[in-house]
PDB file of C-alpha atoms in Angstrom:
ATOM      1  CA  SER A   1      -0.133  -0.205  -0.025  1.00 75.00           C
ATOM      2  CA  ALA A   2       0.986   3.587  -0.247  1.00 82.00           C
ATOM      3  CA  VAL A   3       0.611   6.406   2.108  1.00 88.00           C
ATOM      4  CA  ILE A   4      -0.084   9.759   0.481  1.00 93.00           C
ATOM      5  CA  SER A   5       0.062  13.415   2.311  1.00 94.00           C
ATOM      6  CA  GLN A   6      -1.453  16.171   0.650  1.00 96.00           C
ATOM      7  CA  LYS A   7      -1.580  19.429   1.579  1.00 95.00           C
ATOM      8  CA  PRO A   8      -3.362  21.869   2.253  1.00 96.00           C
ATOM      9  CA  SER A   9      -6.552  20.046   3.272  1.00 94.00           C
ATOM     10  CA  ARG A  10      -8.558  23.071   2.541  1.00 94.00           C
ATOM     11  CA  ASP A  11      -8.141  26.655   1.626  1.00 96.00           C
ATOM     12  CA  ILE A  12     -10.195  29.918   0.618  1.00 96.00           C
ATOM     13  CA  CYS A  13      -8.689  32.035  -1.828  1.00 96.00           C
ATOM     14  CA  GLN A  14      -9.214  35.345  -3.540  1.00 96.00           C
ATOM     15  CA  ARG A  15     -10.245  35.296  -7.535  1.00 97.00           C
ATOM     16  CA  GLY A  16      -7.147  36.021  -9.434  1.00 97.00           C
ATOM     17  CA  THR A  17      -4.788  34.251  -7.119  1.00 97.00           C
ATOM     18  CA  SER A  18      -2.953  31.082  -7.584  1.00 97.00           C
ATOM     19  CA  LEU A  19      -2.764  28.007  -4.939  1.00 97.00           C
ATOM     20  CA  THR A  20      -0.055  25.107  -4.884  1.00 98.00           C
ATOM     21  CA  ILE A  21      -1.052  21.893  -3.651  1.00 98.00           C
ATOM     22  CA  GLN A  22       1.669  19.527  -2.525  1.00 97.00           C
ATOM     23  CA  CYS A  23       1.494  15.679  -2.695  1.00 96.00           C
ATOM     24  CA  GLN A  24       4.240  13.503  -0.719  1.00 96.00           C
ATOM     25  CA  VAL A  25       3.987   9.687  -1.432  1.00 94.00           C
ATOM     26  CA  ASP A  26       6.000   7.307   1.389  1.00 92.00           C
ATOM     27  CA  SER A  27       7.426   5.146  -1.474  1.00 89.00           C
ATOM     28  CA  GLN A  28       8.893   5.956  -5.022  1.00 90.00           C
ATOM     29  CA  VAL A  29       6.203   5.487  -7.792  1.00 88.00           C
ATOM     30  CA  THR A  30       6.579   5.997 -11.663  1.00 85.00           C
ATOM     31  CA  MET A  31       3.553   7.657 -12.467  1.00 84.00           C
ATOM     32  CA  MET A  32       1.313  10.158 -10.094  1.00 91.00           C
ATOM     33  CA  PHE A  33      -2.026  11.801 -10.839  1.00 93.00           C
ATOM     34  CA  TRP A  34      -4.097  14.427 -10.113  1.00 96.00           C
ATOM     35  CA  TYR A  35      -7.721  14.672 -10.324  1.00 95.00           C
ATOM     36  CA  ARG A  36     -10.403  17.405  -9.460  1.00 96.00           C
ATOM     37  CA  GLN A  37     -13.691  16.469  -8.009  1.00 93.00           C
ATOM     38  CA  GLN A  38     -16.406  19.460  -8.708  1.00 92.00           C
ATOM     39  CA  PRO A  39     -19.423  19.847  -6.147  1.00 87.00           C
ATOM     40  CA  GLY A  40     -21.663  16.660  -7.155  1.00 84.00           C
ATOM     41  CA  GLN A  41     -19.571  15.002  -9.692  1.00 87.00           C
ATOM     42  CA  SER A  42     -17.262  12.303 -10.347  1.00 88.00           C
ATOM     43  CA  LEU A  43     -13.619  12.593 -10.415  1.00 91.00           C
ATOM     44  CA  THR A  44     -12.008  13.857 -13.542  1.00 92.00           C
ATOM     45  CA  LEU A  45      -8.384  13.103 -14.352  1.00 92.00           C
ATOM     46  CA  ILE A  46      -6.178  16.543 -14.927  1.00 95.00           C
ATOM     47  CA  ALA A  47      -2.694  15.222 -15.853  1.00 94.00           C
ATOM     48  CA  THR A  48      -0.486  12.548 -15.300  1.00 92.00           C
ATOM     49  CA  ALA A  49       2.847  13.666 -13.429  1.00 92.00           C
ATOM     50  CA  ASN A  50       5.910  12.363 -14.871  1.00 85.00           C
ATOM     51  CA  GLN A  51       9.238  12.641 -13.275  1.00 84.00           C
ATOM     52  CA  GLY A  52      11.781  14.091 -15.246  1.00 81.00           C
ATOM     53  CA  SER A  53       9.390  15.392 -18.061  1.00 83.00           C
ATOM     54  CA  GLU A  54       6.409  17.193 -18.796  1.00 88.00           C
ATOM     55  CA  ALA A  55       3.162  16.422 -17.215  1.00 92.00           C
ATOM     56  CA  THR A  56       0.727  14.583 -19.530  1.00 91.00           C
ATOM     57  CA  TYR A  57      -2.829  16.795 -19.667  1.00 95.00           C
ATOM     58  CA  GLU A  58      -6.231  15.295 -20.276  1.00 92.00           C
ATOM     59  CA  SER A  59      -8.478  17.009 -22.785  1.00 91.00           C
ATOM     60  CA  GLY A  60      -9.752  20.331 -21.370  1.00 93.00           C
ATOM     61  CA  PHE A  61      -6.562  20.894 -19.053  1.00 96.00           C
ATOM     62  CA  VAL A  62      -3.514  22.979 -19.994  1.00 95.00           C
ATOM     63  CA  ILE A  63      -0.374  23.872 -18.339  1.00 96.00           C
ATOM     64  CA  ASP A  64      -0.688  27.284 -18.038  1.00 96.00           C
ATOM     65  CA  LYS A  65      -4.034  26.797 -15.737  1.00 97.00           C
ATOM     66  CA  PHE A  66      -2.582  23.830 -13.927  1.00 97.00           C
ATOM     67  CA  PRO A  67       1.082  23.767 -14.238  1.00 97.00           C
ATOM     68  CA  ILE A  68       2.564  20.477 -12.425  1.00 96.00           C
ATOM     69  CA  SER A  69       6.099  19.645 -11.011  1.00 94.00           C
ATOM     70  CA  ARG A  70       7.494  16.038 -10.096  1.00 94.00           C
ATOM     71  CA  PRO A  71      11.132  16.826  -9.008  1.00 92.00           C
ATOM     72  CA  ASN A  72      11.455  13.137  -7.823  1.00 91.00           C
ATOM     73  CA  LEU A  73       9.664   9.663  -7.594  1.00 91.00           C
ATOM     74  CA  THR A  74       7.944  10.816  -4.134  1.00 93.00           C
ATOM     75  CA  PHE A  75       6.790  14.411  -4.502  1.00 94.00           C
ATOM     76  CA  SER A  76       4.586  16.536  -6.744  1.00 95.00           C
ATOM     77  CA  THR A  77       2.860  19.706  -6.976  1.00 97.00           C
ATOM     78  CA  LEU A  78      -0.045  21.024  -8.939  1.00 97.00           C
ATOM     79  CA  THR A  79      -0.795  24.805  -8.872  1.00 98.00           C
ATOM     80  CA  VAL A  80      -4.440  26.331  -9.601  1.00 98.00           C
ATOM     81  CA  SER A  81      -3.372  29.665 -11.422  1.00 97.00           C
ATOM     82  CA  ASN A  82      -5.647  32.682 -11.659  1.00 97.00           C
ATOM     83  CA  MET A  83      -8.181  31.203  -9.818  1.00 97.00           C
ATOM     84  CA  SER A  84     -11.965  31.830 -10.590  1.00 96.00           C
ATOM     85  CA  PRO A  85     -15.169  30.731  -8.418  1.00 95.00           C
ATOM     86  CA  GLU A  86     -15.317  27.817 -11.017  1.00 95.00           C
ATOM     87  CA  ASP A  87     -12.366  26.554  -9.615  1.00 96.00           C
ATOM     88  CA  SER A  88     -13.689  25.535  -6.562  1.00 95.00           C
ATOM     89  CA  SER A  89     -13.372  21.969  -6.136  1.00 95.00           C
ATOM     90  CA  ILE A  90     -11.648  19.175  -4.299  1.00 95.00           C
ATOM     91  CA  TYR A  91      -8.429  18.217  -5.707  1.00 97.00           C
ATOM     92  CA  LEU A  92      -6.869  14.883  -5.269  1.00 96.00           C
ATOM     93  CA  CYS A  93      -3.456  13.386  -6.152  1.00 95.00           C
ATOM     94  CA  SER A  94      -3.117   9.724  -6.499  1.00 93.00           C
ATOM     95  CA  VAL A  95      -0.485   6.928  -7.301  1.00 91.00           C
ATOM     96  CA  GLY A  96      -1.205   3.272  -8.491  1.00 80.00           C
ATOM     97  CA  GLY A  97      -4.122   1.568 -10.516  1.00 67.00           C
ATOM     98  CA  SER A  98      -2.411   1.409 -13.881  1.00 62.00           C
ATOM     99  CA  GLY A  99      -2.186  -2.384 -13.925  1.00 61.00           C
ATOM    100  CA  THR A 100      -5.373  -4.718 -13.569  1.00 57.00           C
ATOM    101  CA  GLY A 101      -6.159  -5.108 -10.175  1.00 61.00           C
ATOM    102  CA  GLU A 102      -3.666  -2.636  -8.966  1.00 72.00           C
ATOM    103  CA  LYS A 103      -4.988  -0.697  -6.168  1.00 74.00           C
ATOM    104  CA  LEU A 104      -5.327   3.250  -6.690  1.00 83.00           C
ATOM    105  CA  PHE A 105      -4.413   4.992  -4.111  1.00 89.00           C
ATOM    106  CA  PHE A 106      -5.650   8.809  -3.332  1.00 92.00           C
ATOM    107  CA  GLY A 107      -4.475  11.831  -1.189  1.00 93.00           C
ATOM    108  CA  SER A 108      -6.903  13.029   1.531  1.00 92.00           C
ATOM    109  CA  GLY A 109      -7.701  15.872  -0.994  1.00 94.00           C
ATOM    110  CA  THR A 110      -7.532  19.535  -0.908  1.00 96.00           C
ATOM    111  CA  GLN A 111     -10.928  21.284  -0.760  1.00 94.00           C
ATOM    112  CA  LEU A 112     -10.477  24.638  -2.422  1.00 95.00           C
ATOM    113  CA  SER A 113     -13.100  27.552  -2.299  1.00 95.00           C
ATOM    114  CA  VAL A 114     -12.513  30.755  -4.492  1.00 96.00           C
ATOM    115  CA  LEU A 115     -14.560  33.814  -3.832  1.00 95.00           C
TER     116      LEU A 115
ATOM    117  CA  LYS B   1     -19.168   6.756 -25.051  1.00 79.00           C
ATOM    118  CA  ASN B   2     -17.972   5.146 -21.810  1.00 83.00           C
ATOM    119  CA  GLN B   3     -19.925   5.971 -19.076  1.00 90.00           C
ATOM    120  CA  VAL B   4     -20.655   4.588 -15.378  1.00 95.00           C
ATOM    121  CA  GLU B   5     -23.898   5.592 -13.835  1.00 96.00           C
ATOM    122  CA  GLN B   6     -24.661   5.085 -10.234  1.00 97.00           C
ATOM    123  CA  SER B   7     -28.242   4.693  -8.494  1.00 97.00           C
ATOM    124  CA  PRO B   8     -29.605   5.672  -5.994  1.00 97.00           C
ATOM    125  CA  GLN B   9     -27.839   9.331  -5.963  1.00 96.00           C
ATOM    126  CA  SER B  10     -28.492   9.240  -2.229  1.00 96.00           C
ATOM    127  CA  LEU B  11     -29.908   6.964   0.395  1.00 97.00           C
ATOM    128  CA  ILE B  12     -30.794   7.347   3.966  1.00 98.00           C
ATOM    129  CA  ILE B  13     -31.044   4.019   6.074  1.00 97.00           C
ATOM    130  CA  LEU B  14     -31.316   3.162   9.786  1.00 97.00           C
ATOM    131  CA  GLU B  15     -28.052   1.835  11.483  1.00 97.00           C
ATOM    132  CA  GLY B  16     -28.355  -1.929  11.546  1.00 97.00           C
ATOM    133  CA  LYS B  17     -30.295  -2.246   8.183  1.00 97.00           C
ATOM    134  CA  ASN B  18     -28.771  -3.633   4.954  1.00 98.00           C
ATOM    135  CA  CYS B  19     -28.705  -1.806   1.510  1.00 98.00           C
ATOM    136  CA  THR B  20     -27.357  -2.103  -2.072  1.00 98.00           C
ATOM    137  CA  LEU B  21     -25.901   0.208  -4.423  1.00 98.00           C
ATOM    138  CA  GLN B  22     -26.060  -0.036  -8.038  1.00 98.00           C
ATOM    139  CA  CYS B  23     -23.544   0.600 -10.891  1.00 98.00           C
ATOM    140  CA  ASN B  24     -24.120   0.208 -14.550  1.00 97.00           C
ATOM    141  CA  TYR B  25     -21.388   0.717 -17.155  1.00 96.00           C
ATOM    142  CA  THR B  26     -20.752   0.905 -20.888  1.00 93.00           C
ATOM    143  CA  VAL B  27     -17.046   0.937 -20.603  1.00 87.00           C
ATOM    144  CA  SER B  28     -15.107  -1.036 -23.148  1.00 84.00           C
ATOM    145  CA  PRO B  29     -12.913  -2.968 -23.369  1.00 85.00           C
ATOM    146  CA  PHE B  30     -13.545  -3.649 -19.855  1.00 86.00           C
ATOM    147  CA  SER B  31     -10.852  -4.449 -17.570  1.00 85.00           C
ATOM    148  CA  ASN B  32     -12.001  -4.336 -14.145  1.00 89.00           C
ATOM    149  CA  LEU B  33     -14.550  -2.585 -11.729  1.00 93.00           C
ATOM    150  CA  ARG B  34     -13.716  -1.082  -8.478  1.00 93.00           C
ATOM    151  CA  TRP B  35     -15.892   0.111  -5.605  1.00 96.00           C
ATOM    152  CA  TYR B  36     -14.270   3.271  -3.193  1.00 96.00           C
ATOM    153  CA  LYS B  37     -15.650   4.788  -0.101  1.00 96.00           C
ATOM    154  CA  GLN B  38     -14.986   8.507   0.342  1.00 94.00           C
ATOM    155  CA  ASP B  39     -15.819  10.217   3.678  1.00 92.00           C
ATOM    156  CA  THR B  40     -16.499  13.543   3.459  1.00 87.00           C
ATOM    157  CA  GLY B  41     -13.472  15.727   3.188  1.00 81.00           C
ATOM    158  CA  ARG B  42     -11.333  12.896   2.528  1.00 86.00           C
ATOM    159  CA  GLY B  43      -9.774  11.016  -0.210  1.00 89.00           C
ATOM    160  CA  PRO B  44     -11.254   7.754  -1.830  1.00 92.00           C
ATOM    161  CA  VAL B  45     -10.694   4.290  -0.132  1.00 92.00           C
ATOM    162  CA  SER B  46     -10.308   1.034  -2.248  1.00 91.00           C
ATOM    163  CA  LEU B  47     -12.918  -1.187  -0.824  1.00 95.00           C
ATOM    164  CA  THR B  48     -13.025  -4.097  -3.923  1.00 93.00           C
ATOM    165  CA  ILE B  49     -11.656  -4.504  -7.294  1.00 91.00           C
ATOM    166  CA  MET B  50     -13.215  -7.178  -9.737  1.00 92.00           C
ATOM    167  CA  THR B  51     -11.732  -8.410 -12.902  1.00 88.00           C
ATOM    168  CA  PHE B  52     -14.023  -9.857 -15.589  1.00 84.00           C
ATOM    169  CA  SER B  53     -13.898 -13.345 -14.345  1.00 88.00           C
ATOM    170  CA  GLU B  54     -14.999 -12.387 -10.783  1.00 91.00           C
ATOM    171  CA  ASN B  55     -18.434 -12.015 -10.010  1.00 92.00           C
ATOM    172  CA  THR B  56     -18.669 -11.437  -6.440  1.00 96.00           C
ATOM    173  CA  LYS B  57     -16.170 -10.329  -3.888  1.00 95.00           C
ATOM    174  CA  SER B  58     -16.216  -9.501  -0.047  1.00 96.00           C
ATOM    175  CA  ASN B  59     -14.580  -6.924   2.374  1.00 95.00           C
ATOM    176  CA  GLY B  60     -16.061  -7.624   5.768  1.00 96.00           C
ATOM    177  CA  ARG B  61     -19.546  -5.987   5.847  1.00 97.00           C
ATOM    178  CA  TYR B  62     -19.130  -4.895   1.920  1.00 97.00           C
ATOM    179  CA  THR B  63     -20.032  -7.518  -0.889  1.00 97.00           C
ATOM    180  CA  ALA B  64     -19.461  -6.339  -4.484  1.00 97.00           C
ATOM    181  CA  THR B  65     -21.090  -8.256  -7.413  1.00 97.00           C
ATOM    182  CA  LEU B  66     -20.130  -8.018 -11.043  1.00 96.00           C
ATOM    183  CA  ASP B  67     -22.349  -9.192 -13.746  1.00 95.00           C
ATOM    184  CA  ALA B  68     -20.156  -8.863 -17.014  1.00 91.00           C
ATOM    185  CA  ASP B  69     -22.985  -9.860 -19.451  1.00 91.00           C
ATOM    186  CA  THR B  70     -25.494  -7.286 -18.280  1.00 94.00           C
ATOM    187  CA  LYS B  71     -22.582  -4.731 -17.395  1.00 94.00           C
ATOM    188  CA  GLN B  72     -23.906  -4.204 -13.894  1.00 96.00           C
ATOM    189  CA  SER B  73     -22.614  -4.059 -10.400  1.00 97.00           C
ATOM    190  CA  SER B  74     -23.506  -3.827  -7.014  1.00 98.00           C
ATOM    191  CA  LEU B  75     -22.444  -3.012  -3.317  1.00 98.00           C
ATOM    192  CA  HIS B  76     -23.912  -4.772  -0.589  1.00 98.00           C
ATOM    193  CA  ILE B  77     -23.680  -3.507   2.851  1.00 98.00           C
ATOM    194  CA  THR B  78     -24.611  -5.823   5.696  1.00 98.00           C
ATOM    195  CA  ALA B  79     -25.731  -4.338   9.284  1.00 97.00           C
ATOM    196  CA  SER B  80     -25.061  -0.822   8.484  1.00 97.00           C
ATOM    197  CA  GLN B  81     -22.888   1.484  10.939  1.00 97.00           C
ATOM    198  CA  LEU B  82     -22.869   5.157  11.485  1.00 97.00           C
ATOM    199  CA  SER B  83     -19.205   4.936  10.172  1.00 96.00           C
ATOM    200  CA  ASP B  84     -20.633   3.903   6.854  1.00 97.00           C
ATOM    201  CA  SER B  85     -22.114   7.184   6.057  1.00 97.00           C
ATOM    202  CA  ALA B  86     -20.031   8.172   2.936  1.00 97.00           C
ATOM    203  CA  SER B  87     -20.198   8.454  -0.491  1.00 96.00           C
ATOM    204  CA  TYR B  88     -19.473   5.025  -2.543  1.00 98.00           C
ATOM    205  CA  ILE B  89     -18.061   5.533  -6.002  1.00 97.00           C
ATOM    206  CA  CYS B  90     -17.987   2.827  -8.666  1.00 97.00           C
ATOM    207  CA  VAL B  91     -15.037   3.176 -11.207  1.00 94.00           C
ATOM    208  CA  VAL B  92     -14.549   1.149 -14.126  1.00 92.00           C
ATOM    209  CA  SER B  93     -11.192   0.556 -16.112  1.00 87.00           C
ATOM    210  CA  ALA B  94     -10.790   0.346 -19.728  1.00 82.00           C
ATOM    211  CA  ARG B  95      -7.879  -1.976 -20.680  1.00 76.00           C
ATOM    212  CA  GLY B  96      -5.024   0.455 -21.316  1.00 66.00           C
ATOM    213  CA  SER B  97      -3.645   3.766 -19.091  1.00 54.00           C
ATOM    214  CA  GLN B  98      -4.600   5.572 -15.937  1.00 54.00           C
ATOM    215  CA  GLY B  99      -6.535   7.982 -18.253  1.00 54.00           C
ATOM    216  CA  ASN B 100      -8.942   5.197 -18.988  1.00 73.00           C
ATOM    217  CA  LEU B 101     -10.584   5.053 -15.580  1.00 85.00           C
ATOM    218  CA  ILE B 102     -14.124   6.057 -15.685  1.00 89.00           C
ATOM    219  CA  PHE B 103     -15.706   7.350 -12.462  1.00 92.00           C
ATOM    220  CA  GLY B 104     -19.254   7.388 -11.404  1.00 95.00           C
ATOM    221  CA  LYS B 105     -20.506  10.042  -9.712  1.00 94.00           C
ATOM    222  CA  GLY B 106     -21.060   8.257  -6.469  1.00 95.00           C
ATOM    223  CA  THR B 107     -24.082   7.155  -4.146  1.00 97.00           C
ATOM    224  CA  LYS B 108     -24.139   9.349  -0.871  1.00 96.00           C
ATOM    225  CA  LEU B 109     -25.387   7.212   2.025  1.00 98.00           C
ATOM    226  CA  SER B 110     -26.389   8.196   5.302  1.00 97.00           C
ATOM    227  CA  VAL B 111     -26.789   6.113   8.215  1.00 98.00           C
ATOM    228  CA  LYS B 112     -29.036   7.218  10.747  1.00 97.00           C
ATOM    229  CA  PRO B 113     -29.157   6.058  14.490  1.00 96.00           C
TER     230      PRO B 113
END
């Protein structure tokens, strides 16, 4: 199993500012993933954080809005840039789940509210 | 289009009662189906993972079933406890990369004393 520490757990931010979310894993993992969970909606994959190369973004998500860093195999950050109220969501990092039957582990999430 | 539909959207039951949550999917090619429990303010935690050949799997008071022919799964909770109050999310994986995990919107379960 993997233990994932994510912070901050929640934040209230002003429109136009940026927030960086950190994710620390207790073991080295090849891939880390960032998800967004909007109120009443399912989880949506934002991007895959790759160590040593640029993150891979899903359709509808761009690097300028959600820059990601992955400096080593245990750590990643997601920045939500130039925030608007529509960015109010829970943001989750995760590891695993790539193989059949492989468990997918999630961090505890960051509850973001943008005023 | 790959989709995962869960029902009901929300459910209220009394402590000690049983309940069943439903998940229908149209994901292809199918790889596996997972059920997660998400407490309020927390990340989802895995309950069960089932592949194509498995039709039932238990984890304590949680029992998941899978009918790959009808593309339906259920999560049965026995003798519910207050701590079972959470959202339960069905996730279906298509064969391939992480990007092929399809998440349902979840069923919000409230267990009342």
